[in-house]
Amino acid sequence: MEGMQKNKEEFAAGYEAFNWINEEDRAFFKSLNYRDDLRILVLAADWCGDVVRSVPVVFRALEESGLETEVLILEQHEDTMDHFLTLGGRSVPIIIFTDTGGHVLGSWGPRPQHVQALMIQFKQENPDREALDYQDKISVVRQQMTDKYKEGGGVNATVVSELRALISGF
């Protein structure tokens, strides 16, 4: 957080506001303290709204886990980012889970599934980024995505639940 140039206050507010919605989730992440076979990379950029919403939650959950975590800034690690494209583009955050040998076990991101569904639908319906109404339409879908982040117990519950489901498969 110290190196952030943009959205630092909003990011810090999300980090401070984090609370465990489900004690079973907290116990799951705490149980990971006994695992020494996982490493986590967080691809992020401080200018991204999805990073500001989700990464504070990721940080809090991973702090509970004690798992080794490293943050990679997108602009400094584009080669890594290009292995984790979303719909053909660079979208962050991407949380990458590897074993100690660096083999990728799985990844999460750039946003919760129910929020990402809106972007997938939008891109399918609006493939031409140069269309005259593209910016107006994407502004509408971004507001819808902001509203979706609040559903299902909010960003804390959704991100933690999806991370738990992913990690449970390793």
JSON list of C-alpha atoms in Angstrom, two decimals:
[
{"chain": "A", "resi": 1, "resn": "MET", "atom": "CA", "xyz": [0.00, 0.00, 0.00]},
{"chain": "A", "resi": 2, "resn": "GLU", "atom": "CA", "xyz": [2.90, 2.35, 0.72]},
{"chain": "A", "resi": 3, "resn": "GLY", "atom": "CA", "xyz": [3.84, 2.58, -2.95]},
{"chain": "A", "resi": 4, "resn": "MET", "atom": "CA", "xyz": [0.38, 3.44, -4.21]},
{"chain": "A", "resi": 5, "resn": "GLN", "atom": "CA", "xyz": [0.10, 6.68, -6.18]},
{"chain": "A", "resi": 6, "resn": "LYS", "atom": "CA", "xyz": [-3.65, 6.59, -6.87]},
{"chain": "A", "resi": 7, "resn": "ASN", "atom": "CA", "xyz": [-6.71, 5.53, -4.87]},
{"chain": "A", "resi": 8, "resn": "LYS", "atom": "CA", "xyz": [-4.61, 5.00, -1.74]},
{"chain": "A", "resi": 9, "resn": "GLU", "atom": "CA", "xyz": [-7.23, 6.39, 0.65]},
{"chain": "A", "resi": 10, "resn": "GLU", "atom": "CA", "xyz": [-10.07, 4.36, -0.87]},
{"chain": "A", "resi": 11, "resn": "PHE", "atom": "CA", "xyz": [-7.90, 1.23, -0.85]},
{"chain": "A", "resi": 12, "resn": "ALA", "atom": "CA", "xyz": [-6.94, 1.80, 2.81]},
{"chain": "A", "resi": 13, "resn": "ALA", "atom": "CA", "xyz": [-10.59, 2.40, 3.72]},
{"chain": "A", "resi": 14, "resn": "GLY", "atom": "CA", "xyz": [-11.57, -0.94, 2.15]},
{"chain": "A", "resi": 15, "resn": "TYR", "atom": "CA", "xyz": [-8.73, -2.64, 3.99]},
{"chain": "A", "resi": 16, "resn": "GLU", "atom": "CA", "xyz": [-9.75, -1.14, 7.35]},
{"chain": "A", "resi": 17, "resn": "ALA", "atom": "CA", "xyz": [-13.46, -1.83, 6.77]},
{"chain": "A", "resi": 18, "resn": "PHE", "atom": "CA", "xyz": [-12.91, -5.54, 6.09]},
{"chain": "A", "resi": 19, "resn": "ASN", "atom": "CA", "xyz": [-14.76, -7.89, 8.37]},
{"chain": "A", "resi": 20, "resn": "TRP", "atom": "CA", "xyz": [-15.31, -11.62, 8.22]},
{"chain": "A", "resi": 21, "resn": "ILE", "atom": "CA", "xyz": [-18.88, -12.33, 7.17]},
{"chain": "A", "resi": 22, "resn": "ASN", "atom": "CA", "xyz": [-18.58, -16.05, 7.83]},
{"chain": "A", "resi": 23, "resn": "GLU", "atom": "CA", "xyz": [-16.48, -17.48, 10.69]},
{"chain": "A", "resi": 24, "resn": "GLU", "atom": "CA", "xyz": [-16.10, -20.75, 8.77]},
{"chain": "A", "resi": 25, "resn": "ASP", "atom": "CA", "xyz": [-14.29, -18.81, 6.05]},
{"chain": "A", "resi": 26, "resn": "ARG", "atom": "CA", "xyz": [-12.02, -17.24, 8.64]},
{"chain": "A", "resi": 27, "resn": "ALA", "atom": "CA", "xyz": [-11.25, -20.66, 10.15]},
{"chain": "A", "resi": 28, "resn": "PHE", "atom": "CA", "xyz": [-10.49, -22.01, 6.67]},
{"chain": "A", "resi": 29, "resn": "PHE", "atom": "CA", "xyz": [-7.98, -19.25, 5.94]},
{"chain": "A", "resi": 30, "resn": "LYS", "atom": "CA", "xyz": [-6.44, -19.62, 9.40]},
{"chain": "A", "resi": 31, "resn": "SER", "atom": "CA", "xyz": [-5.99, -23.35, 8.74]},
{"chain": "A", "resi": 32, "resn": "LEU", "atom": "CA", "xyz": [-3.77, -22.49, 5.77]},
{"chain": "A", "resi": 33, "resn": "ASN", "atom": "CA", "xyz": [-1.05, -21.40, 8.21]},
{"chain": "A", "resi": 34, "resn": "TYR", "atom": "CA", "xyz": [0.00, -25.06, 8.22]},
{"chain": "A", "resi": 35, "resn": "ARG", "atom": "CA", "xyz": [0.54, -25.16, 4.46]},
{"chain": "A", "resi": 36, "resn": "ASP", "atom": "CA", "xyz": [4.00, -24.41, 3.19]},
{"chain": "A", "resi": 37, "resn": "ASP", "atom": "CA", "xyz": [3.36, -25.54, -0.38]},
{"chain": "A", "resi": 38, "resn": "LEU", "atom": "CA", "xyz": [1.51, -22.48, -1.73]},
{"chain": "A", "resi": 39, "resn": "ARG", "atom": "CA", "xyz": [2.71, -19.10, -2.94]},
{"chain": "A", "resi": 40, "resn": "ILE", "atom": "CA", "xyz": [0.56, -16.21, -4.13]},
{"chain": "A", "resi": 41, "resn": "LEU", "atom": "CA", "xyz": [1.21, -13.47, -6.67]},
{"chain": "A", "resi": 42, "resn": "VAL", "atom": "CA", "xyz": [-1.15, -10.51, -6.87]},
{"chain": "A", "resi": 43, "resn": "LEU", "atom": "CA", "xyz": [-1.08, -8.71, -10.23]},
{"chain": "A", "resi": 44, "resn": "ALA", "atom": "CA", "xyz": [-2.47, -5.23, -9.61]},
{"chain": "A", "resi": 45, "resn": "ALA", "atom": "CA", "xyz": [-2.50, -1.55, -10.58]},
{"chain": "A", "resi": 46, "resn": "ASP", "atom": "CA", "xyz": [-3.52, 1.27, -8.26]},
{"chain": "A", "resi": 47, "resn": "TRP", "atom": "CA", "xyz": [-5.56, 3.03, -10.97]},
{"chain": "A", "resi": 48, "resn": "CYS", "atom": "CA", "xyz": [-8.01, 0.11, -11.26]},
{"chain": "A", "resi": 49, "resn": "GLY", "atom": "CA", "xyz": [-11.36, 0.24, -9.46]},
{"chain": "A", "resi": 50, "resn": "ASP", "atom": "CA", "xyz": [-11.58, -3.56, -9.30]},
{"chain": "A", "resi": 51, "resn": "VAL", "atom": "CA", "xyz": [-8.21, -3.64, -7.53]},
{"chain": "A", "resi": 52, "resn": "VAL", "atom": "CA", "xyz": [-9.39, -1.04, -5.03]},
{"chain": "A", "resi": 53, "resn": "ARG", "atom": "CA", "xyz": [-12.53, -3.07, -4.28]},
{"chain": "A", "resi": 54, "resn": "SER", "atom": "CA", "xyz": [-11.11, -6.60, -4.20]},
{"chain": "A", "resi": 55, "resn": "VAL", "atom": "CA", "xyz": [-7.44, -6.54, -3.23]},
{"chain": "A", "resi": 56, "resn": "PRO", "atom": "CA", "xyz": [-8.00, -5.20, 0.31]},
{"chain": "A", "resi": 57, "resn": "VAL", "atom": "CA", "xyz": [-10.22, -8.24, 0.86]},
{"chain": "A", "resi": 58, "resn": "VAL", "atom": "CA", "xyz": [-7.62, -10.54, -0.70]},
{"chain": "A", "resi": 59, "resn": "PHE", "atom": "CA", "xyz": [-4.93, -9.03, 1.54]},
{"chain": "A", "resi": 60, "resn": "ARG", "atom": "CA", "xyz": [-7.02, -9.53, 4.69]},
{"chain": "A", "resi": 61, "resn": "ALA", "atom": "CA", "xyz": [-7.88, -13.15, 3.85]},
{"chain": "A", "resi": 62, "resn": "LEU", "atom": "CA", "xyz": [-4.27, -13.96, 2.97]},
{"chain": "A", "resi": 63, "resn": "GLU", "atom": "CA", "xyz": [-2.98, -12.27, 6.13]},
{"chain": "A", "resi": 64, "resn": "GLU", "atom": "CA", "xyz": [-5.11, -14.72, 8.09]},
{"chain": "A", "resi": 65, "resn": "SER", "atom": "CA", "xyz": [-3.63, -17.58, 6.05]},
{"chain": "A", "resi": 66, "resn": "GLY", "atom": "CA", "xyz": [0.00, -16.69, 6.59]},
{"chain": "A", "resi": 67, "resn": "LEU", "atom": "CA", "xyz": [0.70, -17.68, 2.97]},
{"chain": "A", "resi": 68, "resn": "GLU", "atom": "CA", "xyz": [3.65, -16.01, 1.27]},
{"chain": "A", "resi": 69, "resn": "THR", "atom": "CA", "xyz": [2.26, -13.28, -1.01]},
{"chain": "A", "resi": 70, "resn": "GLU", "atom": "CA", "xyz": [3.97, -10.95, -3.47]},
{"chain": "A", "resi": 71, "resn": "VAL", "atom": "CA", "xyz": [2.42, -8.01, -5.31]},
{"chain": "A", "resi": 72, "resn": "LEU", "atom": "CA", "xyz": [3.38, -7.45, -8.94]},
{"chain": "A", "resi": 73, "resn": "ILE", "atom": "CA", "xyz": [2.53, -4.09, -10.51]},
{"chain": "A", "resi": 74, "resn": "LEU", "atom": "CA", "xyz": [0.97, -4.64, -13.93]},
{"chain": "A", "resi": 75, "resn": "GLU", "atom": "CA", "xyz": [3.08, -2.06, -15.77]},
{"chain": "A", "resi": 76, "resn": "GLN", "atom": "CA", "xyz": [6.28, -3.63, -14.42]},
{"chain": "A", "resi": 77, "resn": "HIS", "atom": "CA", "xyz": [5.21, -7.24, -15.13]},
{"chain": "A", "resi": 78, "resn": "GLU", "atom": "CA", "xyz": [3.38, -7.16, -18.45]},
{"chain": "A", "resi": 79, "resn": "ASP", "atom": "CA", "xyz": [5.06, -10.42, -19.49]},
{"chain": "A", "resi": 80, "resn": "THR", "atom": "CA", "xyz": [3.48, -12.19, -16.51]},
{"chain": "A", "resi": 81, "resn": "MET", "atom": "CA", "xyz": [0.16, -10.42, -17.10]},
{"chain": "A", "resi": 82, "resn": "ASP", "atom": "CA", "xyz": [0.07, -11.70, -20.67]},
{"chain": "A", "resi": 83, "resn": "HIS", "atom": "CA", "xyz": [-0.23, -15.26, -19.33]},
{"chain": "A", "resi": 84, "resn": "PHE", "atom": "CA", "xyz": [-3.43, -14.30, -17.47]},
{"chain": "A", "resi": 85, "resn": "LEU", "atom": "CA", "xyz": [-5.48, -12.31, -19.97]},
{"chain": "A", "resi": 86, "resn": "THR", "atom": "CA", "xyz": [-9.20, -11.87, -19.43]},
{"chain": "A", "resi": 87, "resn": "LEU", "atom": "CA", "xyz": [-11.33, -11.89, -22.57]},
{"chain": "A", "resi": 88, "resn": "GLY", "atom": "CA", "xyz": [-8.11, -11.23, -24.49]},
{"chain": "A", "resi": 89, "resn": "GLY", "atom": "CA", "xyz": [-7.17, -8.15, -22.46]},
{"chain": "A", "resi": 90, "resn": "ARG", "atom": "CA", "xyz": [-5.13, -7.13, -19.45]},
{"chain": "A", "resi": 91, "resn": "SER", "atom": "CA", "xyz": [-7.50, -6.89, -16.51]},
{"chain": "A", "resi": 92, "resn": "VAL", "atom": "CA", "xyz": [-6.49, -6.71, -12.88]},
{"chain": "A", "resi": 93, "resn": "PRO", "atom": "CA", "xyz": [-6.46, -7.86, -10.19]},
{"chain": "A", "resi": 94, "resn": "ILE", "atom": "CA", "xyz": [-5.36, -11.39, -10.92]},
{"chain": "A", "resi": 95, "resn": "ILE", "atom": "CA", "xyz": [-4.49, -13.55, -7.92]},
{"chain": "A", "resi": 96, "resn": "ILE", "atom": "CA", "xyz": [-2.17, -16.37, -8.98]},
{"chain": "A", "resi": 97, "resn": "PHE", "atom": "CA", "xyz": [-1.65, -19.45, -6.84]},
{"chain": "A", "resi": 98, "resn": "THR", "atom": "CA", "xyz": [1.51, -21.49, -7.40]},
{"chain": "A", "resi": 99, "resn": "ASP", "atom": "CA", "xyz": [3.30, -24.35, -5.72]},
{"chain": "A", "resi": 100, "resn": "THR", "atom": "CA", "xyz": [6.79, -23.83, -4.31]},
{"chain": "A", "resi": 101, "resn": "GLY", "atom": "CA", "xyz": [8.27, -24.74, -7.69]},
{"chain": "A", "resi": 102, "resn": "GLY", "atom": "CA", "xyz": [6.39, -21.91, -9.39]},
{"chain": "A", "resi": 103, "resn": "HIS", "atom": "CA", "xyz": [3.86, -24.10, -11.21]},
{"chain": "A", "resi": 104, "resn": "VAL", "atom": "CA", "xyz": [0.51, -22.35, -11.50]},
{"chain": "A", "resi": 105, "resn": "LEU", "atom": "CA", "xyz": [-2.26, -24.15, -9.64]},
{"chain": "A", "resi": 106, "resn": "GLY", "atom": "CA", "xyz": [-5.00, -21.64, -10.40]},
{"chain": "A", "resi": 107, "resn": "SER", "atom": "CA", "xyz": [-5.95, -18.00, -10.51]},
{"chain": "A", "resi": 108, "resn": "TRP", "atom": "CA", "xyz": [-8.77, -15.68, -9.51]},
{"chain": "A", "resi": 109, "resn": "GLY", "atom": "CA", "xyz": [-9.88, -12.38, -10.97]},
{"chain": "A", "resi": 110, "resn": "PRO", "atom": "CA", "xyz": [-10.26, -9.78, -12.17]},
{"chain": "A", "resi": 111, "resn": "ARG", "atom": "CA", "xyz": [-13.54, -9.55, -10.28]},
{"chain": "A", "resi": 112, "resn": "PRO", "atom": "CA", "xyz": [-16.14, -11.77, -8.59]},
{"chain": "A", "resi": 113, "resn": "GLN", "atom": "CA", "xyz": [-17.94, -14.09, -11.00]},
{"chain": "A", "resi": 114, "resn": "HIS", "atom": "CA", "xyz": [-21.35, -12.43, -10.72]},
{"chain": "A", "resi": 115, "resn": "VAL", "atom": "CA", "xyz": [-19.78, -9.03, -11.47]},
{"chain": "A", "resi": 116, "resn": "GLN", "atom": "CA", "xyz": [-17.63, -10.40, -14.29]},
{"chain": "A", "resi": 117, "resn": "ALA", "atom": "CA", "xyz": [-20.75, -11.84, -15.93]},
{"chain": "A", "resi": 118, "resn": "LEU", "atom": "CA", "xyz": [-21.89, -8.28, -16.68]},
{"chain": "A", "resi": 119, "resn": "MET", "atom": "CA", "xyz": [-18.60, -7.45, -18.42]},
{"chain": "A", "resi": 120, "resn": "ILE", "atom": "CA", "xyz": [-18.67, -10.68, -20.43]},
{"chain": "A", "resi": 121, "resn": "GLN", "atom": "CA", "xyz": [-22.19, -9.91, -21.64]},
{"chain": "A", "resi": 122, "resn": "PHE", "atom": "CA", "xyz": [-21.24, -6.31, -22.41]},
{"chain": "A", "resi": 123, "resn": "LYS", "atom": "CA", "xyz": [-18.21, -7.31, -24.49]},
{"chain": "A", "resi": 124, "resn": "GLN", "atom": "CA", "xyz": [-20.22, -9.92, -26.39]},
{"chain": "A", "resi": 125, "resn": "GLU", "atom": "CA", "xyz": [-22.87, -7.32, -27.23]},
{"chain": "A", "resi": 126, "resn": "ASN", "atom": "CA", "xyz": [-20.38, -4.49, -27.90]},
{"chain": "A", "resi": 127, "resn": "PRO", "atom": "CA", "xyz": [-17.31, -5.89, -29.67]},
{"chain": "A", "resi": 128, "resn": "ASP", "atom": "CA", "xyz": [-16.42, -2.60, -31.42]},
{"chain": "A", "resi": 129, "resn": "ARG", "atom": "CA", "xyz": [-14.51, -0.40, -28.97]},
{"chain": "A", "resi": 130, "resn": "GLU", "atom": "CA", "xyz": [-14.52, 2.37, -31.60]},
{"chain": "A", "resi": 131, "resn": "ALA", "atom": "CA", "xyz": [-18.33, 2.53, -31.84]},
{"chain": "A", "resi": 132, "resn": "LEU", "atom": "CA", "xyz": [-19.71, 6.00, -31.17]},
{"chain": "A", "resi": 133, "resn": "ASP", "atom": "CA", "xyz": [-21.84, 4.84, -28.24]},
{"chain": "A", "resi": 134, "resn": "TYR", "atom": "CA", "xyz": [-19.23, 2.47, -26.71]},
{"chain": "A", "resi": 135, "resn": "GLN", "atom": "CA", "xyz": [-18.11, 4.87, -23.95]},
{"chain": "A", "resi": 136, "resn": "ASP", "atom": "CA", "xyz": [-21.70, 5.66, -22.96]},
{"chain": "A", "resi": 137, "resn": "LYS", "atom": "CA", "xyz": [-22.58, 1.97, -22.82]},
{"chain": "A", "resi": 138, "resn": "ILE", "atom": "CA", "xyz": [-19.50, 0.98, -20.84]},
{"chain": "A", "resi": 139, "resn": "SER", "atom": "CA", "xyz": [-20.25, 3.75, -18.33]},
{"chain": "A", "resi": 140, "resn": "VAL", "atom": "CA", "xyz": [-23.66, 2.18, -17.74]},
{"chain": "A", "resi": 141, "resn": "VAL", "atom": "CA", "xyz": [-22.23, -1.33, -17.29]},
{"chain": "A", "resi": 142, "resn": "ARG", "atom": "CA", "xyz": [-19.55, -0.04, -14.91]},
{"chain": "A", "resi": 143, "resn": "GLN", "atom": "CA", "xyz": [-22.27, 1.45, -12.70]},
{"chain": "A", "resi": 144, "resn": "GLN", "atom": "CA", "xyz": [-24.15, -1.85, -12.83]},
{"chain": "A", "resi": 145, "resn": "MET", "atom": "CA", "xyz": [-20.94, -3.62, -11.81]},
{"chain": "A", "resi": 146, "resn": "THR", "atom": "CA", "xyz": [-20.49, -1.25, -8.89]},
{"chain": "A", "resi": 147, "resn": "ASP", "atom": "CA", "xyz": [-24.01, -2.13, -7.74]},
{"chain": "A", "resi": 148, "resn": "LYS", "atom": "CA", "xyz": [-23.34, -5.86, -8.21]},
{"chain": "A", "resi": 149, "resn": "TYR", "atom": "CA", "xyz": [-20.30, -5.67, -5.92]},
{"chain": "A", "resi": 150, "resn": "LYS", "atom": "CA", "xyz": [-22.72, -4.93, -3.07]},
{"chain": "A", "resi": 151, "resn": "GLU", "atom": "CA", "xyz": [-24.83, -8.07, -3.63]},
{"chain": "A", "resi": 152, "resn": "GLY", "atom": "CA", "xyz": [-24.41, -11.44, -1.91]},
{"chain": "A", "resi": 153, "resn": "GLY", "atom": "CA", "xyz": [-22.97, -10.11, 1.34]},
{"chain": "A", "resi": 154, "resn": "GLY", "atom": "CA", "xyz": [-20.82, -7.55, -0.45]},
{"chain": "A", "resi": 155, "resn": "VAL", "atom": "CA", "xyz": [-17.31, -7.71, -1.78]},
{"chain": "A", "resi": 156, "resn": "ASN", "atom": "CA", "xyz": [-15.90, -9.22, 1.43]},
{"chain": "A", "resi": 157, "resn": "ALA", "atom": "CA", "xyz": [-18.16, -12.24, 1.40]},
{"chain": "A", "resi": 158, "resn": "THR", "atom": "CA", "xyz": [-17.99, -12.84, -2.34]},
{"chain": "A", "resi": 159, "resn": "VAL", "atom": "CA", "xyz": [-14.23, -12.56, -2.79]},
{"chain": "A", "resi": 160, "resn": "VAL", "atom": "CA", "xyz": [-13.48, -14.62, 0.32]},
{"chain": "A", "resi": 161, "resn": "SER", "atom": "CA", "xyz": [-15.95, -17.31, -0.75]},
{"chain": "A", "resi": 162, "resn": "GLU", "atom": "CA", "xyz": [-14.54, -17.55, -4.27]},
{"chain": "A", "resi": 163, "resn": "LEU", "atom": "CA", "xyz": [-10.93, -17.65, -3.01]},
{"chain": "A", "resi": 164, "resn": "ARG", "atom": "CA", "xyz": [-11.84, -20.35, -0.50]},
{"chain": "A", "resi": 165, "resn": "ALA", "atom": "CA", "xyz": [-13.48, -22.46, -3.19]},
{"chain": "A", "resi": 166, "resn": "LEU", "atom": "CA", "xyz": [-10.44, -22.11, -5.44]},
{"chain": "A", "resi": 167, "resn": "ILE", "atom": "CA", "xyz": [-7.86, -22.88, -2.73]},
{"chain": "A", "resi": 168, "resn": "SER", "atom": "CA", "xyz": [-9.90, -25.86, -1.52]},
{"chain": "A", "resi": 169, "resn": "GLY", "atom": "CA", "xyz": [-9.14, -27.52, -4.85]},
{"chain": "A", "resi": 170, "resn": "PHE", "atom": "CA", "xyz": [-5.35, -27.46, -4.32]}
]
